N, CA and C atoms as an extended XYZ file, in Angstrom:
468
Properties=species:S:1:pos:R:3:atomname:S:1:resname:S:1:resid:I:1 pbc="F F F"
N       -18.774       -6.294      -11.107 N   MET     1
C       -18.554       -7.645      -11.584 CA  MET     1
C       -18.955       -8.625      -10.489 C   MET     1
N       -19.867       -9.496      -10.768 N   LYS     2
C       -20.354      -10.475       -9.807 CA  LYS     2
C       -19.549      -11.769       -9.936 C   LYS     2
N       -19.268      -12.424       -8.782 N   PRO     3
C       -18.575      -13.709       -8.872 CA  PRO     3
C       -19.440      -14.729       -9.607 C   PRO     3
N       -18.827      -15.478      -10.477 N   LYS     4
C       -19.544      -16.490      -11.251 CA  LYS     4
C       -19.052      -17.864      -10.835 C   LYS     4
N       -19.859      -18.851      -11.128 N   LYS     5
C       -19.500      -20.237      -10.891 CA  LYS     5
C       -19.094      -20.474       -9.431 C   LYS     5
N       -20.065      -20.516       -8.523 N   PRO     6
C       -19.755      -20.682       -7.100 CA  PRO     6
C       -18.919      -21.922       -6.781 C   PRO     6
N       -19.157      -23.016       -7.496 N   LEU     7
C       -18.372      -24.225       -7.236 CA  LEU     7
C       -16.896      -23.984       -7.527 C   LEU     7
N       -16.609      -23.262       -8.601 N   LEU     8
C       -15.224      -22.927       -8.929 CA  LEU     8
C       -14.599      -22.083       -7.820 C   LEU     8
N       -15.363      -21.142       -7.272 N   HIS     9
C       -14.861      -20.313       -6.169 CA  HIS     9
C       -14.576      -21.169       -4.933 C   HIS     9
N       -15.484      -22.073       -4.609 N   VAL    10
C       -15.298      -22.939       -3.438 CA  VAL    10
C       -14.051      -23.797       -3.621 C   VAL    10
N       -13.882      -24.380       -4.800 N   LEU    11
C       -12.698      -25.208       -5.061 CA  LEU    11
C       -11.415      -24.382       -5.005 C   LEU    11
N       -11.470      -23.173       -5.524 N   ALA    12
C       -10.289      -22.303       -5.481 CA  ALA    12
C        -9.916      -21.955       -4.038 C   ALA    12
N       -10.931      -21.686       -3.203 N   TRP    13
C       -10.631      -21.368       -1.797 CA  TRP    13
C       -10.115      -22.589       -1.049 C   TRP    13
N       -10.616      -23.754       -1.369 N   ILE    14
C       -10.090      -24.975       -0.736 CA  ILE    14
C        -8.629      -25.155       -1.140 C   ILE    14
N        -8.317      -24.946       -2.411 N   ALA    15
C        -6.928      -25.047       -2.875 CA  ALA    15
C        -6.056      -24.009       -2.181 C   ALA    15
N        -6.570      -22.816       -2.003 N   PHE    16
C        -5.828      -21.748       -1.332 CA  PHE    16
C        -5.515      -22.132        0.117 C   PHE    16
N        -6.490      -22.697        0.808 N   ILE    17
C        -6.291      -23.090        2.208 CA  ILE    17
C        -5.292      -24.241        2.293 C   ILE    17
N        -5.407      -25.203        1.391 N   VAL    18
C        -4.445      -26.308        1.357 CA  VAL    18
C        -3.052      -25.766        1.063 C   VAL    18
N        -2.947      -24.827        0.133 N   PHE    19
C        -1.674      -24.181       -0.189 CA  PHE    19
C        -1.081      -23.563        1.070 C   PHE    19
N        -1.923      -22.901        1.852 N   HIS    20
C        -1.441      -22.250        3.068 CA  HIS    20
C        -0.840      -23.257        4.034 C   HIS    20
N        -1.510      -24.362        4.257 N   PHE    21
C        -1.059      -25.312        5.268 CA  PHE    21
C         0.063      -26.234        4.784 C   PHE    21
N         0.185      -26.432        3.488 N   ILE    22
C         1.184      -27.379        2.995 CA  ILE    22
C         2.429      -26.693        2.444 C   ILE    22
N         2.257      -25.641        1.654 N   ILE    23
C         3.389      -25.084        0.917 CA  ILE    23
C         4.066      -23.920        1.612 C   ILE    23
N         3.310      -22.979        2.149 N   LEU    24
C         3.928      -21.802        2.757 CA  LEU    24
C         4.782      -22.189        3.955 C   LEU    24
N         5.891      -21.460        4.144 N   PRO    25
C         6.704      -21.739        5.332 CA  PRO    25
C         5.915      -21.421        6.595 C   PRO    25
N         6.182      -22.158        7.623 N   LYS    26
C         5.489      -21.950        8.889 CA  LYS    26
C         6.102      -20.742        9.610 C   LYS    26
N         5.326      -20.082       10.462 N   PRO    27
C         5.822      -18.880       11.145 CA  PRO    27
C         7.127      -19.084       11.899 C   PRO    27
N         7.335      -20.238       12.506 N   GLU    28
C         8.554      -20.434       13.285 CA  GLU    28
C         9.810      -20.405       12.418 C   GLU    28
N         9.680      -20.621       11.113 N   VAL    29
C        10.830      -20.574       10.218 CA  VAL    29
C        11.424      -19.168       10.192 C   VAL    29
N        10.598      -18.146       10.345 N   PHE    30
C        11.054      -16.773       10.267 CA  PHE    30
C        11.519      -16.202       11.609 C   PHE    30
N        11.391      -16.944       12.664 N   HIS    31
C        11.672      -16.399       13.980 CA  HIS    31
C        12.695      -17.273       14.687 C   HIS    31
N        13.832      -16.675       15.057 N   ASP    32
C        14.899      -17.445       15.691 CA  ASP    32
C        14.500      -17.967       17.066 C   ASP    32
N        13.949      -17.080       17.894 N   ALA    33
C        13.569      -17.482       19.251 CA  ALA    33
C        12.056      -17.459       19.371 C   ALA    33
N        11.470      -18.521       19.897 N   PRO    34
C        10.020      -18.512       20.053 CA  PRO    34
C         9.593      -17.455       21.072 C   PRO    34
N         8.382      -16.936       20.913 N   MET    35
C         7.838      -15.952       21.841 CA  MET    35
C         7.341      -16.711       23.071 C   MET    35
N         7.866      -16.364       24.235 N   VAL    36
C         7.417      -16.982       25.473 CA  VAL    36
C         6.938      -15.871       26.394 C   VAL    36
N         5.691      -15.965       26.847 N   VAL    37
C         5.118      -14.992       27.765 CA  VAL    37
C         4.533      -15.767       28.941 C   VAL    37
N         4.949      -15.388       30.136 N   ASN    38
C         4.487      -16.065       31.354 CA  ASN    38
C         4.700      -17.580       31.270 C   ASN    38
N         5.820      -17.972       30.713 N   GLY    39
C         6.146      -19.389       30.599 CA  GLY    39
C         5.382      -20.128       29.526 C   GLY    39
N         4.606      -19.400       28.720 N   GLU    40
C         3.795      -20.020       27.669 CA  GLU    40
C         4.339      -19.658       26.290 C   GLU    40
N         4.449      -20.649       25.435 N   LEU    41
C         4.889      -20.417       24.060 CA  LEU    41
C         3.760      -19.742       23.292 C   LEU    41
N         4.059      -18.611       22.671 N   ILE    42
C         3.049      -17.875       21.905 CA  ILE    42
C         3.245      -18.199       20.422 C   ILE    42
N         2.335      -18.973       19.907 N   MET    43
C         2.318      -19.294       18.481 CA  MET    43
C         0.890      -19.094       18.005 C   MET    43
N         0.712      -18.822       16.716 N   PRO    44
C        -0.654      -18.625       16.235 CA  PRO    44
C        -1.485      -19.888       16.415 C   PRO    44
N        -2.667      -19.701       16.957 N   SER    45
C        -3.576      -20.828       17.131 CA  SER    45
C        -4.428      -20.966       15.879 C   SER    45
N        -5.264      -21.973       15.886 N   SER    46
C        -6.170      -22.150       14.751 CA  SER    46
C        -7.138      -20.973       14.645 C   SER    46
N        -7.434      -20.310       15.785 N   VAL    47
C        -8.320      -19.142       15.750 CA  VAL    47
C        -7.688      -18.023       14.919 C   VAL    47
N        -6.417      -17.718       15.179 N   GLU    48
C        -5.749      -16.665       14.407 CA  GLU    48
C        -5.630      -17.035       12.934 C   GLU    48
N        -5.309      -18.285       12.663 N   ILE    49
C        -5.152      -18.721       11.275 CA  ILE    49
C        -6.493      -18.655       10.540 C   ILE    49
N        -7.549      -19.135       11.168 N   ILE    50
C        -8.882      -19.081       10.547 CA  ILE    50
C        -9.316      -17.636       10.357 C   ILE    50
N        -9.019      -16.779       11.334 N   LEU    51
C        -9.362      -15.361       11.219 CA  LEU    51
C        -8.665      -14.724       10.022 C   LEU    51
N        -7.397      -15.047        9.837 N   VAL    52
C        -6.661      -14.521        8.685 CA  VAL    52
C        -7.271      -15.027        7.384 C   VAL    52
N        -7.527      -16.331        7.294 N   LEU    53
C        -8.062      -16.887        6.055 CA  LEU    53
C        -9.444      -16.318        5.731 C   LEU    53
N       -10.309      -16.173        6.737 N   LEU    54
C       -11.633      -15.580        6.499 CA  LEU    54
C       -11.505      -14.107        6.102 C   LEU    54
N       -10.566      -13.402        6.710 N   SER    55
C       -10.337      -12.002        6.337 CA  SER    55
C        -9.871      -11.890        4.887 C   SER    55
N        -9.012      -12.807        4.485 N   LEU    56
C        -8.508      -12.774        3.112 CA  LEU    56
C        -9.609      -13.095        2.107 C   LEU    56
N       -10.447      -14.057        2.436 N   ILE    57
C       -11.575      -14.380        1.555 CA  ILE    57
C       -12.510      -13.181        1.458 C   ILE    57
N       -12.790      -12.561        2.608 N   GLY    58
C       -13.627      -11.361        2.613 CA  GLY    58
C       -13.005      -10.240        1.798 C   GLY    58
N       -11.685      -10.052        1.932 N   PHE    59
C       -11.015       -9.001        1.157 CA  PHE    59
C       -11.128       -9.267       -0.338 C   PHE    59
N       -10.975      -10.526       -0.744 N   TYR    60
C       -11.059      -10.866       -2.168 CA  TYR    60
C       -12.371      -10.341       -2.762 C   TYR    60
N       -13.480      -10.680       -2.118 N   TYR    61
C       -14.782      -10.280       -2.652 CA  TYR    61
C       -15.041       -8.785       -2.476 C   TYR    61
N       -14.568       -8.213       -1.386 N   PHE    62
C       -14.717       -6.772       -1.190 CA  PHE    62
C       -13.933       -6.019       -2.268 C   PHE    62
N       -12.769       -6.525       -2.616 N   ASN    63
C       -11.947       -5.884       -3.642 CA  ASN    63
C       -12.607       -5.978       -5.016 C   ASN    63
N       -13.085       -7.170       -5.415 N   ILE    64
C       -13.652       -7.298       -6.764 CA  ILE    64
C       -15.045       -6.708       -6.885 C   ILE    64
N       -15.802       -6.704       -5.780 N   LEU    65
C       -17.181       -6.223       -5.866 CA  LEU    65
C       -17.343       -4.752       -5.507 C   LEU    65
N       -16.440       -4.215       -4.708 N   TYR    66
C       -16.596       -2.814       -4.312 CA  TYR    66
C       -15.382       -1.943       -4.650 C   TYR    66
N       -14.201       -2.302       -4.124 N   LEU    67
C       -13.051       -1.414       -4.273 CA  LEU    67
C       -12.663       -1.164       -5.727 C   LEU    67
N       -12.540       -2.210       -6.503 N   ILE    68
C       -12.113       -2.019       -7.901 CA  ILE    68
C       -13.169       -1.273       -8.713 C   ILE    68
N       -14.438       -1.700       -8.702 N   PRO    69
C       -15.412       -0.987       -9.539 CA  PRO    69
C       -15.729        0.437       -9.051 C   PRO    69
N       -15.750        0.651       -7.721 N   HIS    70
C       -16.182        1.963       -7.222 CA  HIS    70
C       -15.042        2.943       -6.991 C   HIS    70
N       -13.839        2.436       -6.774 N   LEU    71
C       -12.724        3.347       -6.532 CA  LEU    71
C       -11.693        3.301       -7.652 C   LEU    71
N       -11.163        2.125       -7.911 N   LEU    72
C       -10.088        2.020       -8.902 CA  LEU    72
C       -10.579        2.326      -10.311 C   LEU    72
N       -11.726        1.785      -10.694 N   ALA    73
C       -12.248        2.027      -12.048 CA  ALA    73
C       -12.631        3.490      -12.259 C   ALA    73
N       -12.943        4.181      -11.170 N   ARG    74
C       -13.296        5.602      -11.265 CA  ARG    74
C       -12.093        6.511      -11.014 C   ARG    74
N       -10.915        5.897      -11.022 N   ARG    75
C        -9.636        6.597      -10.884 CA  ARG    75
C        -9.476        7.313       -9.543 C   ARG    75
N       -10.009        6.733       -8.500 N   HIS    76
C        -9.802        7.235       -7.141 CA  HIS    76
C        -8.657        6.426       -6.532 C   HIS    76
N        -7.460        6.627       -7.085 N   TYR    77
C        -6.319        5.793       -6.732 CA  TYR    77
C        -5.914        5.936       -5.264 C   TYR    77
N        -5.892        7.167       -4.758 N   TRP    78
C        -5.490        7.377       -3.368 CA  TRP    78
C        -6.455        6.702       -2.401 C   TRP    78
N        -7.747        6.855       -2.659 N   GLN    79
C        -8.722        6.232       -1.776 CA  GLN    79
C        -8.583        4.704       -1.816 C   GLN    79
N        -8.343        4.190       -3.013 N   TYR    80
C        -8.161        2.747       -3.155 CA  TYR    80
C        -6.964        2.282       -2.329 C   TYR    80
N        -5.830        2.961       -2.453 N   CYS    81
C        -4.619        2.588       -1.708 CA  CYS    81
C        -4.846        2.695       -0.208 C   CYS    81
N        -5.520        3.759        0.237 N   VAL    82
C        -5.791        3.927        1.662 CA  VAL    82
C        -6.659        2.778        2.174 C   VAL    82
N        -7.699        2.419        1.428 N   PHE    83
C        -8.554        1.300        1.834 CA  PHE    83
C        -7.752        0.009        1.953 C   PHE    83
N        -6.928       -0.279        0.972 N   VAL    84
C        -6.143       -1.518        1.001 CA  VAL    84
C        -5.193       -1.523        2.189 C   VAL    84
N        -4.521       -0.411        2.450 N   ILE    85
C        -3.598       -0.327        3.585 CA  ILE    85
C        -4.353       -0.475        4.910 C   ILE    85
N        -5.515        0.171        5.017 N   LEU    86
C        -6.314        0.031        6.237 CA  LEU    86
C        -6.762       -1.409        6.450 C   LEU    86
N        -7.124       -2.083        5.373 N   ILE    87
C        -7.557       -3.480        5.492 CA  ILE    87
C        -6.387       -4.360        5.936 C   ILE    87
N        -5.202       -4.132        5.377 N   ILE    88
C        -4.021       -4.897        5.807 CA  ILE    88
C        -3.781       -4.677        7.297 C   ILE    88
N        -3.818       -3.413        7.721 N   GLY    89
C        -3.614       -3.100        9.133 CA  GLY    89
C        -4.659       -3.750       10.017 C   GLY    89
N        -5.904       -3.720        9.582 N   PHE    90
C        -6.987       -4.339       10.346 CA  PHE    90
C        -6.766       -5.840       10.491 C   PHE    90
N        -6.382       -6.497        9.412 N   VAL    91
C        -6.155       -7.948        9.460 CA  VAL    91
C        -5.001       -8.261       10.413 C   VAL    91
N        -3.893       -7.521       10.297 N   LEU    92
C        -2.744       -7.793       11.158 CA  LEU    92
C        -3.061       -7.517       12.631 C   LEU    92
N        -3.817       -6.469       12.898 N   LEU    93
C        -4.199       -6.158       14.272 CA  LEU    93
C        -5.201       -7.176       14.811 C   LEU    93
N        -6.161       -7.549       13.988 N   SER    94
C        -7.213       -8.454       14.469 CA  SER    94
C        -6.678       -9.830       14.819 C   SER    94
N        -5.606      -10.278       14.169 N   VAL    95
C        -5.067      -11.597       14.516 CA  VAL    95
C        -4.311      -11.552       15.835 C   VAL    95
N        -3.928      -10.359       16.292 N   SER    96
C        -3.240      -10.233       17.576 CA  SER    96
C        -4.207      -10.094       18.745 C   SER    96
N        -5.455       -9.733       18.481 N   LEU    97
C        -6.412       -9.489       19.565 CA  LEU    97
C        -6.683      -10.703       20.455 C   LEU    97
N        -6.843      -11.922       19.903 N   PRO    98
C        -7.068      -13.053       20.815 CA  PRO    98
C        -5.940      -13.226       21.827 C   PRO    98
N        -4.699      -12.975       21.421 N   ILE    99
C        -3.571      -13.077       22.347 CA  ILE    99
C        -3.655      -11.956       23.378 C   ILE    99
N        -4.054      -10.760       22.950 N   PHE   100
C        -4.201       -9.633       23.865 CA  PHE   100
C        -5.151       -9.992       25.001 C   PHE   100
N        -6.266      -10.613       24.682 N   PHE   101
C        -7.245      -10.938       25.705 CA  PHE   101
C        -6.802      -12.120       26.572 C   PHE   101
N        -6.013      -13.048       26.025 N   ASN   102
C        -5.523      -14.182       26.808 CA  ASN   102
C        -4.406      -13.783       27.765 C   ASN   102
N        -3.485      -12.924       27.306 N   VAL   103
C        -2.310      -12.571       28.098 CA  VAL   103
C        -2.590      -11.358       28.977 C   VAL   103
N        -3.469      -10.457       28.542 N   GLY   104
C        -3.774       -9.269       29.323 CA  GLY   104
C        -2.965       -8.059       28.907 C   GLY   104
N        -2.042       -8.240       27.991 N   SER   105
C        -1.292       -7.112       27.436 CA  SER   105
C        -0.968       -7.451       25.990 C   SER   105
N        -0.650       -6.432       25.223 N   PHE   106
C        -0.408       -6.669       23.802 CA  PHE   106
C         0.893       -7.439       23.614 C   PHE   106
N         0.807       -8.591       23.007 N   VAL   107
C         1.975       -9.399       22.676 CA  VAL   107
C         1.862       -9.756       21.213 C   VAL   107
N         2.879       -9.425       20.469 N   ALA   108
C         2.856       -9.732       19.041 CA  ALA   108
C         3.124      -11.217       18.826 C   ALA   108
N         2.513      -11.726       17.798 N   LEU   109
C         2.813      -13.094       17.383 CA  LEU   109
C         4.216      -13.124       16.789 C   LEU   109
N         4.783      -14.308       16.606 N   PRO   110
C         6.095      -14.376       15.958 CA  PRO   110
C         6.073      -13.646       14.616 C   PRO   110
N         7.169      -13.000       14.328 N   PHE   111
C         7.292      -12.175       13.123 CA  PHE   111
C         6.902      -12.943       11.867 C   PHE   111
N         7.228      -14.235       11.815 N   GLY   112
C         6.922      -15.052       10.641 CA  GLY   112
C         5.442      -15.164       10.353 C   GLY   112
N         4.619      -15.108       11.395 N   PHE   113
C         3.171      -15.168       11.177 CA  PHE   113
C         2.709      -13.954       10.386 C   PHE   113
N         3.260      -12.794       10.721 N   TYR   114
C         2.903      -11.573        9.989 CA  TYR   114
C         3.442      -11.605        8.558 C   TYR   114
N         4.626      -12.172        8.389 N   ILE   115
C         5.192      -12.322        7.037 CA  ILE   115
C         4.287      -13.238        6.209 C   ILE   115
N         3.883      -14.374        6.776 N   ASN   116
C         2.975      -15.284        6.068 CA  ASN   116
C         1.668      -14.588        5.718 C   ASN   116
N         1.130      -13.826        6.678 N   THR   117
C        -0.127      -13.122        6.438 CA  THR   117
C         0.030      -12.128        5.300 C   THR   117
N         1.146      -11.394        5.275 N   LEU   118
C         1.381      -10.435        4.183 CA  LEU   118
C         1.569      -11.143        2.849 C   LEU   118
N         2.240      -12.298        2.860 N   LEU   119
C         2.387      -13.076        1.621 CA  LEU   119
C         1.021      -13.528        1.103 C   LEU   119
N         0.210      -14.051        2.007 N   LEU   120
C        -1.126      -14.497        1.607 CA  LEU   120
C        -1.980      -13.324        1.136 C   LEU   120
N        -1.894      -12.211        1.844 N   PHE   121
C        -2.654      -11.028        1.446 CA  PHE   121
C        -2.227      -10.581        0.045 C   PHE   121
N        -0.921      -10.614       -0.226 N   SER   122
C        -0.416      -10.243       -1.554 CA  SER   122
C        -0.972      -11.176       -2.626 C   SER   122
N        -0.994      -12.472       -2.338 N   LEU   123
C        -1.551      -13.432       -3.306 CA  LEU   123
C        -3.026      -13.158       -3.573 C   LEU   123
N        -3.780      -12.902       -2.517 N   VAL   124
C        -5.213      -12.642       -2.685 CA  VAL   124
C        -5.431      -11.316       -3.403 C   VAL   124
N        -4.629      -10.321       -3.081 N   PHE   125
C        -4.725       -9.020       -3.739 CA  PHE   125
C        -4.472       -9.154       -5.243 C   PHE   125
N        -3.413       -9.869       -5.597 N   ILE   126
C        -3.082      -10.075       -7.008 CA  ILE   126
C        -4.173      -10.903       -7.695 C   ILE   126
N        -4.627      -11.959       -7.039 N   ALA   127
C        -5.665      -12.820       -7.641 CA  ALA   127
C        -6.959      -12.046       -7.856 C   ALA   127
N        -7.375      -11.254       -6.877 N   SER   128
C        -8.636      -10.518       -7.035 CA  SER   128
C        -8.506       -9.442       -8.109 C   SER   128
N        -7.376       -8.777       -8.134 N   SER   129
C        -7.178       -7.744       -9.162 CA  SER   129
C        -7.131       -8.364      -10.552 C   SER   129
N        -6.402       -9.468      -10.679 N   MET   130
C        -6.285      -10.110      -11.985 CA  MET   130
C        -7.616      -10.704      -12.436 C   MET   130
N        -8.364      -11.295      -11.525 N   SER   131
C        -9.646      -11.870      -11.927 CA  SER   131
C       -10.595      -10.773      -12.386 C   SER   131
N       -10.541       -9.622      -11.748 N   ASN   132
C       -11.389       -8.514      -12.160 CA  ASN   132
C       -10.951       -7.979      -13.520 C   ASN   132
N        -9.659       -7.826      -13.720 N   ILE   133
C        -9.130       -7.313      -14.990 CA  ILE   133
C        -9.453       -8.276      -16.126 C   ILE   133
N        -9.221       -9.558      -15.903 N   VAL   134
C        -9.512      -10.560      -16.941 CA  VAL   134
C       -11.006      -10.606      -17.231 C   VAL   134
N       -11.822      -10.542      -16.194 N   GLY   135
C       -13.279      -10.539      -16.391 CA  GLY   135
C       -13.736       -9.338      -17.198 C   GLY   135
N       -13.187       -8.180      -16.888 N   ARG   136
C       -13.539       -6.973      -17.649 CA  ARG   136
C       -13.067       -7.082      -19.101 C   ARG   136
N       -11.902       -7.697      -19.313 N   TRP   137
C       -11.386       -7.849      -20.671 CA  TRP   137
C       -12.306       -8.762      -21.488 C   TRP   137
N       -12.716       -9.894      -20.900 N   PHE   138
C       -13.628      -10.802      -21.604 CA  PHE   138
C       -14.957      -10.126      -21.918 C   PHE   138
N       -15.467       -9.363      -20.956 N   THR   139
C       -16.718       -8.637      -21.181 CA  THR   139
C       -16.555       -7.641      -22.321 C   THR   139
N       -15.437       -6.934      -22.338 N   SER   140
C       -15.166       -5.970      -23.403 CA  SER   140
C       -15.042       -6.655      -24.764 C   SER   140
N       -14.353       -7.778      -24.783 N   GLU   141
C       -14.193       -8.516      -26.045 CA  GLU   141
C       -15.547       -9.024      -26.558 C   GLU   141
N       -16.373       -9.542      -25.672 N   ASN   142
C       -17.703      -10.002      -26.083 CA  ASN   142
C       -18.547       -8.839      -26.595 C   ASN   142
N       -18.424       -7.696      -25.947 N   HIS   143
C       -19.156       -6.506      -26.387 CA  HIS   143
C       -18.695       -6.074      -27.785 C   HIS   143
N       -17.391       -6.117      -28.024 N   LYS   144
C       -16.851       -5.768      -29.344 CA  LYS   144
C       -17.364       -6.735      -30.418 C   LYS   144
N       -17.392       -8.025      -30.083 N   LYS   145
C       -17.889       -9.015      -31.043 CA  LYS   145
C       -19.366       -8.781      -31.351 C   LYS   145
N       -20.140       -8.444      -30.337 N   ASP   146
C       -21.562       -8.146      -30.552 CA  ASP   146
C       -21.744       -6.945      -31.462 C   ASP   146
N       -20.942       -5.923      -31.259 N   ILE   147
C       -21.023       -4.715      -32.098 CA  ILE   147
C       -20.649       -5.056      -33.536 C   ILE   147
N       -19.575       -5.821      -33.705 N   GLU   148
C       -19.162       -6.228      -35.054 CA  GLU   148
C       -20.259       -7.061      -35.724 C   GLU   148
N       -20.856       -7.957      -34.975 N   HIS   149
C       -21.934       -8.793      -35.513 CA  HIS   149
C       -23.122       -7.924      -35.934 C   HIS   149
N       -23.465       -6.954      -35.094 N   GLN   150
C       -24.584       -6.054      -35.426 CA  GLN   150
C       -24.276       -5.195      -36.655 C   GLN   150
N       -23.011       -4.812      -36.791 N   LYS   151
C       -22.612       -4.026      -37.981 CA  LYS   151
C       -22.744       -4.859      -39.246 C   LYS   151
N       -22.323       -6.113      -39.177 N   THR   152
C       -22.427       -6.950      -40.367 CA  THR   152
C       -23.872       -7.230      -40.712 C   THR   152
N       -24.733       -7.360      -39.699 N   LEU   153
C       -26.161       -7.555      -39.959 CA  LEU   153
C       -26.788       -6.297      -40.557 C   LEU   153
N       -26.347       -5.134      -40.104 N   ALA   154
C       -26.896       -3.869      -40.605 CA  ALA   154
C       -26.471       -3.606      -42.051 C   ALA   154
N       -25.277       -4.037      -42.431 N   VAL   155
C       -24.756       -3.824      -43.786 CA  VAL   155
C       -25.493       -4.728      -44.771 C   VAL   155
N       -25.804       -5.950      -44.365 N   SER   156
C       -26.415       -6.899      -45.293 CA  SER   156
C       -27.889       -6.734      -45.438 C   SER   156
């Protein structure tokens, strides 16, 4: 299934990003004490946030264009689940890497940042799965209508 209507996709992603910055709780809401390393407050920077958002956009298209048609539709459920779990792990690890290189040792971001990332990942996962399912349903319905139309033409 190919993405259709690029302008609609762009507008949807802009709405998603606005949703992230305006509606979702901020990471500090989930964490009682801020992370301080070497006297520096550790909070997600715009680099980590942009990395998460780009990863989620990439996952959306990877899920609808590859994972669902090649794994889920062919009933390779375990492989599909493993891929999704690996992608979640990759996203969560990759957002911690900039801090690793700045501090010199692995320091986790505040717990709330990971909670927000998982919430966003869940939204994108559900949206990509639902858009694929709805798209397949419409395609199936159109195919059924075409068959019915051809049958009525053949009878007359």
